[in-house]
mmCIF file of C-alpha atoms and ligand atoms in Angstrom:
data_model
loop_
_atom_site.group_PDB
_atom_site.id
_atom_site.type_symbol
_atom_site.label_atom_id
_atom_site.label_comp_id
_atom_site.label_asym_id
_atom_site.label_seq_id
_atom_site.Cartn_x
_atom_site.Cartn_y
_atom_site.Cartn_z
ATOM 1 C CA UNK C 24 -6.633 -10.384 20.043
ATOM 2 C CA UNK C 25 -8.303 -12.134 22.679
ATOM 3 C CA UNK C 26 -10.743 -15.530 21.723
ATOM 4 C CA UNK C 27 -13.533 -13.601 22.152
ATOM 5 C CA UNK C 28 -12.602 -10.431 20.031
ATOM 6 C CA UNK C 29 -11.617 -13.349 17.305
ATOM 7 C CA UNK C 30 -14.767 -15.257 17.518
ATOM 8 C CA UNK C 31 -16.735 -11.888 17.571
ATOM 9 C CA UNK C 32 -14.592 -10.545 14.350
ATOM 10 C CA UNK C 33 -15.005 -14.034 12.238
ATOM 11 C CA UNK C 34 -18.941 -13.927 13.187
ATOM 12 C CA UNK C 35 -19.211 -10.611 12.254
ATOM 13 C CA UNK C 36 -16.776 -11.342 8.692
ATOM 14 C CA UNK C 37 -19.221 -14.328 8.186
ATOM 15 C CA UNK C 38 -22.504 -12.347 8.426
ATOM 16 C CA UNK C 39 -20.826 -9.652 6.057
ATOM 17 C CA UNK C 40 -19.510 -12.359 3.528
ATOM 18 C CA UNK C 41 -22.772 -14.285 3.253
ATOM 19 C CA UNK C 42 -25.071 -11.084 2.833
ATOM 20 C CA UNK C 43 -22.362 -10.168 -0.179
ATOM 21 C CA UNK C 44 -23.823 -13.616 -1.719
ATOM 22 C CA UNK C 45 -27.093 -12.313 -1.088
ATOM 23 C CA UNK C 46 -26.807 -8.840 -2.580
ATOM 24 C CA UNK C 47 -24.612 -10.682 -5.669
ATOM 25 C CA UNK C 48 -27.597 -12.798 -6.540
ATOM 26 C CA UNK C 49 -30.178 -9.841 -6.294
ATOM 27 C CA UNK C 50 -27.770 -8.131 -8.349
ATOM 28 C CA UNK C 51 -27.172 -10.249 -11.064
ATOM 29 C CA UNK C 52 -31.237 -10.245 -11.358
ATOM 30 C CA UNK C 53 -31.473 -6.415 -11.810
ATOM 31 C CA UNK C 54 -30.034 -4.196 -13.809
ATOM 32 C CA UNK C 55 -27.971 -2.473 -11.679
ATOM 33 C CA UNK C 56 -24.266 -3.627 -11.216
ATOM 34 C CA UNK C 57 -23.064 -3.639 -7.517
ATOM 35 C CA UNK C 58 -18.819 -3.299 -7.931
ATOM 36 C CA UNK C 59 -17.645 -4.130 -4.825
ATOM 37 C CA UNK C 60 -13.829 -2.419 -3.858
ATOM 38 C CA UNK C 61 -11.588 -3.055 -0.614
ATOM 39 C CA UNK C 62 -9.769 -0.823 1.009
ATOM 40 C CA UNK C 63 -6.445 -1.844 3.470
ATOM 41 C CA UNK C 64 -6.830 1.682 5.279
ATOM 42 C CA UNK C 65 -9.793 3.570 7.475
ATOM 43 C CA UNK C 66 -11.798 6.313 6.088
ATOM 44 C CA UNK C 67 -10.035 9.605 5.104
ATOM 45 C CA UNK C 68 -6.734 7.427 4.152
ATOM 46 C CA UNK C 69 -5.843 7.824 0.711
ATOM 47 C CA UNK C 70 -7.154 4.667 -0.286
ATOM 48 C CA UNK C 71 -10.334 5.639 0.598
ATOM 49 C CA UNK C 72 -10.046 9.041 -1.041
ATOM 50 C CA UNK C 73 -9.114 7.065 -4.494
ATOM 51 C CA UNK C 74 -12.195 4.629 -4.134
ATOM 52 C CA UNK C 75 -14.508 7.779 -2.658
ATOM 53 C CA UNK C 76 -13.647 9.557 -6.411
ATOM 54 C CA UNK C 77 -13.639 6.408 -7.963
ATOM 55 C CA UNK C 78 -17.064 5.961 -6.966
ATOM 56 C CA UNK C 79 -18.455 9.333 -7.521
ATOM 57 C CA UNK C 80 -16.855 9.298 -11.076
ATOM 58 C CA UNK C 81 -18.417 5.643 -12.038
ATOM 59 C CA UNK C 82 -21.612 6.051 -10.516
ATOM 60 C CA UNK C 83 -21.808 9.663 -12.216
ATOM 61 C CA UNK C 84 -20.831 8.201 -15.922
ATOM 62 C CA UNK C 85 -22.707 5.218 -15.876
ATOM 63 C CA UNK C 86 -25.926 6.974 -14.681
ATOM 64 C CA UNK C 87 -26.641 4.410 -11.962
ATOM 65 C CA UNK C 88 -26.085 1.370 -14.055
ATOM 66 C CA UNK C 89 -23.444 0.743 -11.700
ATOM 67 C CA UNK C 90 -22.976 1.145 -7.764
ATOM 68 C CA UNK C 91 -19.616 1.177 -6.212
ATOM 69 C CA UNK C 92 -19.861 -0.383 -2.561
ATOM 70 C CA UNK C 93 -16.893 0.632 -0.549
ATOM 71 C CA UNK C 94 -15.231 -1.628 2.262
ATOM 72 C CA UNK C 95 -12.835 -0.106 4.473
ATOM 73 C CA UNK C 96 -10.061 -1.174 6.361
ATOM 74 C CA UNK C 97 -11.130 -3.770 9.183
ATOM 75 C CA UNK C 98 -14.851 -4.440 7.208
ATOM 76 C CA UNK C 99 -13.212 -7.286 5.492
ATOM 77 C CA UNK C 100 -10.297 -8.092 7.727
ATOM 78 C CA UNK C 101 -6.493 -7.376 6.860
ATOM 79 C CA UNK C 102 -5.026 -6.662 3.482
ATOM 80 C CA UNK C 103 -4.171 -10.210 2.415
ATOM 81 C CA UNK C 104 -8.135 -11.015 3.025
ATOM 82 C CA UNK C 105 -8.839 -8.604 0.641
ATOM 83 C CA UNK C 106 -6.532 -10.085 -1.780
ATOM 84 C CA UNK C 107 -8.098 -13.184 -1.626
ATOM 85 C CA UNK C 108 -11.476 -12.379 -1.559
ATOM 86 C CA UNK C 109 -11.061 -10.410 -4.786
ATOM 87 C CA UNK C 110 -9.410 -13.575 -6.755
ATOM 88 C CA UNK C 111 -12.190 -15.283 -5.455
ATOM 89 C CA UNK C 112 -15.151 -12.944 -6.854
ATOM 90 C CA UNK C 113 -16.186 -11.915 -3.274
ATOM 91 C CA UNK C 114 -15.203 -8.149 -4.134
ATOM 92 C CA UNK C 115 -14.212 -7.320 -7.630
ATOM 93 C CA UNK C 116 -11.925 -4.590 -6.504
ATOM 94 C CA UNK C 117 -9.000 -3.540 -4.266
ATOM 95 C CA UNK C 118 -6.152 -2.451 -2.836
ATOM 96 C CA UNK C 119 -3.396 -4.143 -2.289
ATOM 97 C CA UNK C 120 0.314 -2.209 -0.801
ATOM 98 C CA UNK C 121 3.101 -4.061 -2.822
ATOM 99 C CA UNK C 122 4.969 -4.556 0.666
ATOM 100 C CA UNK C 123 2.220 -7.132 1.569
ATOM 101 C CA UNK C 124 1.347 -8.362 -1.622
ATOM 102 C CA UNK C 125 4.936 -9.158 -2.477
ATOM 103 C CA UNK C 126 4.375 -12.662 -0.273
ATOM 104 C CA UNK C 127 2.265 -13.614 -2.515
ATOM 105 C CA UNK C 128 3.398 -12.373 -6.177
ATOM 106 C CA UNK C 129 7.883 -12.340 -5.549
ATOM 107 C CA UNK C 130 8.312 -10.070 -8.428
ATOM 108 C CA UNK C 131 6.132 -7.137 -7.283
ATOM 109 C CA UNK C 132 8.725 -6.948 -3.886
ATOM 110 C CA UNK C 133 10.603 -4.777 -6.267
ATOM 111 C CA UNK C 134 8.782 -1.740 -5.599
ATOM 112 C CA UNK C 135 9.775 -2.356 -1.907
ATOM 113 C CA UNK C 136 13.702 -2.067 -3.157
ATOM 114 C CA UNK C 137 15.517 1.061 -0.921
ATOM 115 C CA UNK C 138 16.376 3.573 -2.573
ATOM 116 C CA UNK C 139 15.264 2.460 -6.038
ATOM 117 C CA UNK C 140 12.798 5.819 -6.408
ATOM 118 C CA UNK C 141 14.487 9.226 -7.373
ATOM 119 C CA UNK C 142 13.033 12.018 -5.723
ATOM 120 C CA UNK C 143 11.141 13.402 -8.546
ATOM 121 C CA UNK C 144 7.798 11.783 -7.895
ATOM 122 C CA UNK C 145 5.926 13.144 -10.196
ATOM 123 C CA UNK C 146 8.035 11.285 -12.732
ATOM 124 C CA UNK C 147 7.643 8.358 -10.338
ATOM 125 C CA UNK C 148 4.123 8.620 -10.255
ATOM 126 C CA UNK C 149 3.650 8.277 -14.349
ATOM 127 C CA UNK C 150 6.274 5.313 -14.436
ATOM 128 C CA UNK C 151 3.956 3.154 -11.422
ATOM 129 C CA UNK C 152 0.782 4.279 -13.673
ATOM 130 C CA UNK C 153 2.241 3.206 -17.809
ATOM 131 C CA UNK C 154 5.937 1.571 -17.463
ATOM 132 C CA UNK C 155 4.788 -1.623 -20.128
ATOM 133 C CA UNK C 156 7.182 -3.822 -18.273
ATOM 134 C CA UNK C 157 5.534 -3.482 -15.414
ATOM 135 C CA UNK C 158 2.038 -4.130 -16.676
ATOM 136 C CA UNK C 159 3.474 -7.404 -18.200
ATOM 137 C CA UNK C 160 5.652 -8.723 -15.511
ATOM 138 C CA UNK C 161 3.746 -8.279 -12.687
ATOM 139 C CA UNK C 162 0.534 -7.960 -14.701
ATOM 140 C CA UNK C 163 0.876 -11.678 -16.472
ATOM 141 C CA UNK C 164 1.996 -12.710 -12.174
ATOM 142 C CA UNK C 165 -1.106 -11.180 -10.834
ATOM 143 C CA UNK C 166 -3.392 -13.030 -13.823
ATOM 144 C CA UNK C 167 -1.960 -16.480 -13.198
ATOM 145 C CA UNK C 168 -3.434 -15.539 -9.520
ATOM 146 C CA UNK C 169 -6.752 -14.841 -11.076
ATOM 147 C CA UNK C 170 -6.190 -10.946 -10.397
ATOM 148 C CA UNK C 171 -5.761 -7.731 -12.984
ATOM 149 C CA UNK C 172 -3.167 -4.936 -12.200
ATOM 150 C CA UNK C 173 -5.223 -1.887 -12.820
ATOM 151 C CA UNK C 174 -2.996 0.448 -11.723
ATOM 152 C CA UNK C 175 0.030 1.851 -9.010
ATOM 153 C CA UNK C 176 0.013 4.336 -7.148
ATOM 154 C CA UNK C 177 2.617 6.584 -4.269
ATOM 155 C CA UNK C 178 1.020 7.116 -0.814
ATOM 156 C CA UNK C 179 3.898 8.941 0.083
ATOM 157 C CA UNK C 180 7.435 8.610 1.670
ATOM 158 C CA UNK C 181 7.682 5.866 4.293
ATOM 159 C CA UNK C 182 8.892 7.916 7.101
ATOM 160 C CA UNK C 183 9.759 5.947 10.314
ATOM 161 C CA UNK C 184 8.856 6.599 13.495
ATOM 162 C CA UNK C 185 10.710 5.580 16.139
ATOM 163 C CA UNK C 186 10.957 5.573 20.201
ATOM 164 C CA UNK C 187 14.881 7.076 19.989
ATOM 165 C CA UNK C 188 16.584 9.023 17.283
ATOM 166 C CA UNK C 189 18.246 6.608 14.125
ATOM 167 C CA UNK C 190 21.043 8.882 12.268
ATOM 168 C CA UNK C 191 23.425 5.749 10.967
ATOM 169 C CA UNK C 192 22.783 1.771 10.894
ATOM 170 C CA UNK C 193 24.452 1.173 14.075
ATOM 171 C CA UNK C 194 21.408 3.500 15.666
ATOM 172 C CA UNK C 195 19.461 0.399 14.722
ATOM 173 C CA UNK C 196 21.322 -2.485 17.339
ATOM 174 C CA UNK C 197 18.805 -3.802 19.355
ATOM 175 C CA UNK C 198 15.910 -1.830 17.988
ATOM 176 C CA UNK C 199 12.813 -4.019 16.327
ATOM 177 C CA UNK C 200 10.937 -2.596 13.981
ATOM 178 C CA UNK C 201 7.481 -3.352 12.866
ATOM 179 C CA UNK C 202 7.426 -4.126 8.979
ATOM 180 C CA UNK C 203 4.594 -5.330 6.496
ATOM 181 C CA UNK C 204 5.124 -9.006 6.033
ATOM 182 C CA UNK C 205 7.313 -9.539 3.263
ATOM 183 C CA UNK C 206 10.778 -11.291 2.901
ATOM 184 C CA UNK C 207 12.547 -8.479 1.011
ATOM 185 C CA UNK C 208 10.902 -5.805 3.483
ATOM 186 C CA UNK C 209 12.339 -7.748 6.227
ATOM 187 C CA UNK C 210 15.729 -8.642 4.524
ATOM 188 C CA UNK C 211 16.044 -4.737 4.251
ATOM 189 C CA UNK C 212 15.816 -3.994 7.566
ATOM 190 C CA UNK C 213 18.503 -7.293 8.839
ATOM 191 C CA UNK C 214 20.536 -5.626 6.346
ATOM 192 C CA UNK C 215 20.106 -2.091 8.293
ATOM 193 C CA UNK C 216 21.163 -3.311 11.027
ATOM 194 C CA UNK C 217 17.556 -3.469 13.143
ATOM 195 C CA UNK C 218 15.323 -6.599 14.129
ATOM 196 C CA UNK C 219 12.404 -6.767 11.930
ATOM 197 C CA UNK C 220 8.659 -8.154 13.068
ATOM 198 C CA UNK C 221 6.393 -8.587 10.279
ATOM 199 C CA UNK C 222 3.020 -7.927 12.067
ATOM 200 C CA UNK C 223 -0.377 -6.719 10.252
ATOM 201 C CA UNK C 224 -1.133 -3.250 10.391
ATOM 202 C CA UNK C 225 -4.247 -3.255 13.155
ATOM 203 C CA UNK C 226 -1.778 -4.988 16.276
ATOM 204 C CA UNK C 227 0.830 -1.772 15.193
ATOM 205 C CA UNK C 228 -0.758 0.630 17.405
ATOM 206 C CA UNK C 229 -0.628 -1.706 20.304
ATOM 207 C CA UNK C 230 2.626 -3.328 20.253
ATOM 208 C CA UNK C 231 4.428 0.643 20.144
ATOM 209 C CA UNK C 232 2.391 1.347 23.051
ATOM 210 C CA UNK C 233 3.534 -2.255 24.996
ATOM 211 C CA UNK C 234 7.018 -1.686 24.141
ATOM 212 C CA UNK C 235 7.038 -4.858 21.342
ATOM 213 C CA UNK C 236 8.098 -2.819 18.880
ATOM 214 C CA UNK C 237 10.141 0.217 19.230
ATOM 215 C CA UNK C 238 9.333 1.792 15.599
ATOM 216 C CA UNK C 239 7.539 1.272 12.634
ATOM 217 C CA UNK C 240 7.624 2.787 8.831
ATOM 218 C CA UNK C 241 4.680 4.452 6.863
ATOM 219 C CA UNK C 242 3.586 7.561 5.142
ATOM 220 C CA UNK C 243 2.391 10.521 7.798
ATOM 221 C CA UNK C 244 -0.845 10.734 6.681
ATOM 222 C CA UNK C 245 -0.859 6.979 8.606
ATOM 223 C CA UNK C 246 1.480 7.657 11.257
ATOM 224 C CA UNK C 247 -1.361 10.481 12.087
ATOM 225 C CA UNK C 248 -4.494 8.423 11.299
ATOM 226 C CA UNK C 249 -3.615 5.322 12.787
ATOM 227 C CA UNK C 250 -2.380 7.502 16.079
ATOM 228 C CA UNK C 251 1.293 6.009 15.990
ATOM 229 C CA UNK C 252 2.543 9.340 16.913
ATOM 230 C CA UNK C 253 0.989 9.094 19.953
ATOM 231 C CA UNK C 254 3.382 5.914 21.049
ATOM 232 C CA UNK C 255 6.466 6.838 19.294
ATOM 233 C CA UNK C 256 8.955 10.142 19.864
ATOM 234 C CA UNK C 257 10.873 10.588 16.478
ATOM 235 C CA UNK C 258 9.534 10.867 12.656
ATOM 236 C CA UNK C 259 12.497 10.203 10.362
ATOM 237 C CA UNK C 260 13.039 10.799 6.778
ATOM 238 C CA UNK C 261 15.428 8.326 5.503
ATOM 239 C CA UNK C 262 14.793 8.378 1.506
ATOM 240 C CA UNK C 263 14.778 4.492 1.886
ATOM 241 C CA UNK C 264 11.157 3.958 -0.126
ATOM 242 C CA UNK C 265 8.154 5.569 -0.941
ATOM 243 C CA UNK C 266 4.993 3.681 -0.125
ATOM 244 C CA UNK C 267 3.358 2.221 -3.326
ATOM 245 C CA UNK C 268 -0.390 0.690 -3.851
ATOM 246 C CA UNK C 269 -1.744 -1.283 -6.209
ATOM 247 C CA UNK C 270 -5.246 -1.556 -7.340
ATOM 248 C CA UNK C 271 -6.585 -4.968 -8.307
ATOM 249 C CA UNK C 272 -9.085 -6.107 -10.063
ATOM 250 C CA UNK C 273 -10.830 -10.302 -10.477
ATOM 251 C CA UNK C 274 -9.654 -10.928 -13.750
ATOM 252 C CA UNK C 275 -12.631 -12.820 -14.745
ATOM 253 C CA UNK C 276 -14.575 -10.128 -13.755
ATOM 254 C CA UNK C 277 -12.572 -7.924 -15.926
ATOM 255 C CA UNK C 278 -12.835 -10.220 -18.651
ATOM 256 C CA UNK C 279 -16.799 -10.231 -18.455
ATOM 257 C CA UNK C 280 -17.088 -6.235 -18.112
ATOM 258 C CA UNK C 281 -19.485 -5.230 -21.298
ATOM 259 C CA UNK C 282 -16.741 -2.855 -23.844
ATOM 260 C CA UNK C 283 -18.846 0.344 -22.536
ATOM 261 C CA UNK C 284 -18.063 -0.868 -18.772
ATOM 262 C CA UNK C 285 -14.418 -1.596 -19.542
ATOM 263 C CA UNK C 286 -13.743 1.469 -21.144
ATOM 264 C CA UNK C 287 -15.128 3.393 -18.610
ATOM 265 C CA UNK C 288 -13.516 1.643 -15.778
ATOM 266 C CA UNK C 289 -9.984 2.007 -17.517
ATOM 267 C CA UNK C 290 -10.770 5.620 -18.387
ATOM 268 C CA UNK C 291 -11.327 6.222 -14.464
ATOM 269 C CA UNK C 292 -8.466 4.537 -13.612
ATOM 270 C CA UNK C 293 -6.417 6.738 -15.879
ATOM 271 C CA UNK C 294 -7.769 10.010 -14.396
ATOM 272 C CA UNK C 295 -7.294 9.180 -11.046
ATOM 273 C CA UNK C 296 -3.925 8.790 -11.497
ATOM 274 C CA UNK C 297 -3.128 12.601 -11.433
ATOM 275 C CA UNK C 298 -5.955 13.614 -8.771
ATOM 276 C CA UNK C 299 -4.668 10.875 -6.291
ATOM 277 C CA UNK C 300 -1.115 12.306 -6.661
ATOM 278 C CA UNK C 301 -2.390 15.824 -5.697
ATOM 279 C CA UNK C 302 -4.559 14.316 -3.182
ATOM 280 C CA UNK C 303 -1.835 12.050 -1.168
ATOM 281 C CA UNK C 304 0.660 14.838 -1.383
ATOM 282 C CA UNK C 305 -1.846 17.313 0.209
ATOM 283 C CA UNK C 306 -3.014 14.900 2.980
ATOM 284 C CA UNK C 307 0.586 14.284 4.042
ATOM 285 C CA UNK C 308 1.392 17.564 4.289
ATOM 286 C CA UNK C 309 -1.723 18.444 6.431
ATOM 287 C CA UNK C 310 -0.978 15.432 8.816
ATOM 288 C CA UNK C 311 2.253 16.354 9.586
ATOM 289 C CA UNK C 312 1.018 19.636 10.555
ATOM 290 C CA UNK C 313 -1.479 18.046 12.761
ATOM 291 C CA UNK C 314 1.113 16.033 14.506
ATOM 292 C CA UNK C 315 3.530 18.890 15.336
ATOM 293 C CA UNK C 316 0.292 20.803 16.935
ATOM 294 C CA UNK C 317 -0.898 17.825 18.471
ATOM 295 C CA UNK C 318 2.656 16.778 19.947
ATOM 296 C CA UNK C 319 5.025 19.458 19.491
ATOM 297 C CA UNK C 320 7.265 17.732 21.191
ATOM 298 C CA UNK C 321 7.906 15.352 18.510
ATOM 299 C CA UNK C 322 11.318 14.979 17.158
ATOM 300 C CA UNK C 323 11.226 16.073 13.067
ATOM 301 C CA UNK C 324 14.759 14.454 11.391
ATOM 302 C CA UNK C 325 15.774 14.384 7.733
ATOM 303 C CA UNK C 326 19.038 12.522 7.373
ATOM 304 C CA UNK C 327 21.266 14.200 5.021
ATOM 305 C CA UNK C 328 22.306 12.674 2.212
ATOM 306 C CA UNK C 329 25.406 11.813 3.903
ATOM 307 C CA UNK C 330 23.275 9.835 6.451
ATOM 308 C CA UNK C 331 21.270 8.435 3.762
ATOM 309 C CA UNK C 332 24.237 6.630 1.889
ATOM 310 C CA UNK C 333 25.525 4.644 4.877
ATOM 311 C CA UNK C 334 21.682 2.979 5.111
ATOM 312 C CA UNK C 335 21.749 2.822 1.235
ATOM 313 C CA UNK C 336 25.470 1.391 1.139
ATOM 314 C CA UNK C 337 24.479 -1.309 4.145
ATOM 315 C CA UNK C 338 20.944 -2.078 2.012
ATOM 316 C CA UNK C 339 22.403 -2.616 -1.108
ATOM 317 C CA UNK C 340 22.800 -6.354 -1.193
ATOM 318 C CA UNK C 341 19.094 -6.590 -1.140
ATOM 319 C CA UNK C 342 19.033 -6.482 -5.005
ATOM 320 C CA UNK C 343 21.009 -10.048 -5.046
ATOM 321 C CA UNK C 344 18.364 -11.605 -3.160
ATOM 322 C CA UNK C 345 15.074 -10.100 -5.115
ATOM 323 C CA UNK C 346 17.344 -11.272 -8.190
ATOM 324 C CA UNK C 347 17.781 -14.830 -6.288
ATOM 325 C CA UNK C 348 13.532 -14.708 -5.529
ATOM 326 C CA UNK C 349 12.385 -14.035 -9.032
ATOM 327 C CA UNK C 350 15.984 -14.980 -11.756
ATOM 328 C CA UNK C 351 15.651 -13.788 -14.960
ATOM 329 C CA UNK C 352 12.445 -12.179 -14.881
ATOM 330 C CA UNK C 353 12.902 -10.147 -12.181
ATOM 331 C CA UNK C 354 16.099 -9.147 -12.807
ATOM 332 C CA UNK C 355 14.397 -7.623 -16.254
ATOM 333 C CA UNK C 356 11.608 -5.401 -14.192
ATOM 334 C CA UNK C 357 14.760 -4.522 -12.164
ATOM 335 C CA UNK C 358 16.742 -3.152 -15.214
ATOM 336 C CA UNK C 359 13.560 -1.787 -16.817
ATOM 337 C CA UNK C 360 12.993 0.649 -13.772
ATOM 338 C CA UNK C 361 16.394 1.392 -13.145
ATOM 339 C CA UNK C 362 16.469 3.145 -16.703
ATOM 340 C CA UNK C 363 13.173 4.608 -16.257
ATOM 341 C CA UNK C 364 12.932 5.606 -12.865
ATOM 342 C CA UNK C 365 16.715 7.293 -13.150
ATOM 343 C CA UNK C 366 17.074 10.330 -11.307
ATOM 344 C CA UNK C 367 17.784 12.623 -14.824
ATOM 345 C CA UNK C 368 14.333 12.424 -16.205
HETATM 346 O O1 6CS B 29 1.656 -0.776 7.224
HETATM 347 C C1 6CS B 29 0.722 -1.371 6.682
HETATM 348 O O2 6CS B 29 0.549 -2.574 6.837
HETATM 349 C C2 6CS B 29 -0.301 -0.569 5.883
HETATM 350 N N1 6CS B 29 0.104 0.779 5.682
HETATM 351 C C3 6CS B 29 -0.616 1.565 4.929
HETATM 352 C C4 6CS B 29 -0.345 3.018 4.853
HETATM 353 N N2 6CS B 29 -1.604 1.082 4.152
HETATM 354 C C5 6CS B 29 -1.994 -0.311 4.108
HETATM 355 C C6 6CS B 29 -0.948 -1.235 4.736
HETATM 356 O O3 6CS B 29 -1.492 -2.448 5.076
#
């Protein structure tokens, strides 16, 4: 970003941020509740399709006693902003990917473990939503950051795409990919064999297209929003992770919610857990059609399971250092979802 385009973005983040205070203290003199959530992707994401039914189911069942405000990706700056600004108060909800939020709360890297999913994500799906070892672990992390876990959620599989075919870890010499900043995410890929470079999501784009980077990892729904298809040849299915999201809430905020309010935000948060499943599943489908009519060039490759245990074999050792980043505690949250994400159930 040049110093103008920086200058330009922290005015414009400056204007937003101090008209929030405004509309915060001509809120707190009405009636009406303004509940303010952040989103770390664009419009049409899946993000935005959880806080777009989010709103229309809270607005809808408190019969305008509450407004849900809804800041997308690049309003409020990048994902860690967001983060902060709701365990300040600034916004009282969010999201928050656990491969970026995992710098700031060690244990919740463990969702970014390869291979740790089975493929049955439907089972995944209600593990992220109710496992109670999650919801203390991480949950009793996230409050001593002034932050509520509300819920997790899949976006889909991280697929990576890539300037050249990758079939086995040695595909990966000389080849740096672009990863969300986190130690674990980055220790993964060493351990693959490529050259990692933690960069936030909006300078992605750019750096395929200069030759920076020469792949990246995300669901397709983002490989086809974000246009990364456009500067990259390959989409690979590797099994390696699924993206996960959390959704965060200011604790004190929480806290202060009347028992009607509470209620009815924890009841939304429970239904959306099924509709966002649907939802994501559907988009990424209909994205990756898009791509192959858009480029039908593209390469399509699903490693075989074969392929797949060479980059699960050479990742393993990952587990010893999330062990060495969070001792005993992680190691439980480790064991917990080992026995109840197993592939069986
Ligand atoms: O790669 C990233 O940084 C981002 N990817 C997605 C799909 N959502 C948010 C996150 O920041």
């Amino acid at each position: 970003m040049t110093t103008r385009n920086w200058y330009l973005k922290t005015l414009s983040m400056s204007v937003l941020l101090a008209s929030l205070s405004i509309c915060s203290a001509f809120a707190a003199e009405s009636s009406t509740k303004v509940w303010r959530f952040g989103l770390e992707e664009i419009e049409g994401s899946v993000q935005d399709i959880y806080a777009q039914a989010f709103k229309r189911k809270v607005e809808d069942k408190s019969k305008g006693e509450v407004l849900v405000d809804i800041y997308s990706y690049g309003m409020l700056g990048e994902s860690e902003d967001l983060t902060n600004l709701t365990a300040n108060g600034t916004l009282q909800l969010t999201h928050a990917s656990v491969g970026i939020l995992g710098a700031y709360i060690p244990e919740m890297q463990v969702f970014t473990i390869p291979y740790l999913y089975s493929n049955n994500d439907a089972h995944t799906k209600d593990v992220l939503a109710t496992n109670p070892t999650i919801y203390e672990i991480v949950g009793n992390a996230l409050i001593d950051k002034d932050l509520r876990l509300m819920t997790l959620y899949l976006e889909g599989d991280m697929v990576w795409s890539t300037n050249k075919p990758i079939r086995k870890p040695t595909d990966f010499n000389e080849f740096s990919m672009r990863v969300m900043n986190s130690s674990l995410v980055i220790k993964t890929f060493e351990l693959l064999g490529a050259t990692p470079v933690p960069m936030p999501y909006s300078q992605v784009y750019g750096a395929l297209q200069a030759r920076i980077v020469s792949g990246q990892t995300n669901p397709v729904f983002s490989i086809e929003e974000m246009k990364f298809y456009e500067v990259t040849e390959y989409l690979i299915w590797a099994g390696q992770q699924k993206f996960t999201t959390s959704v965060l809430a200011n604790q004190a905020w929480y806290l202060s919610l009347s028992p009607a309010h509470k209620r009815m935000l924890n009841e939304t948060i429970e239904e959306l857990t099924p509709y966002i499943f649907e939802q994501q599943t559907a988009l990424n489908s209909a994205q990756l059609a898009a791509i192959k009519k858009s480029k039908p060039s593209m390469g399509i490759i699903k490693l075989t399971k074969r392929e797949q245990a060479a980059f699960k074999a050479a990742s393993a050792p990952v587990r010893l250092q999330y062990i060495e980043n969070t001792g005993p505690t992680g190691q439980r949250l480790l064991d917990a979802l080992e026995v109840a994400l197993a592939p069986s159930k």
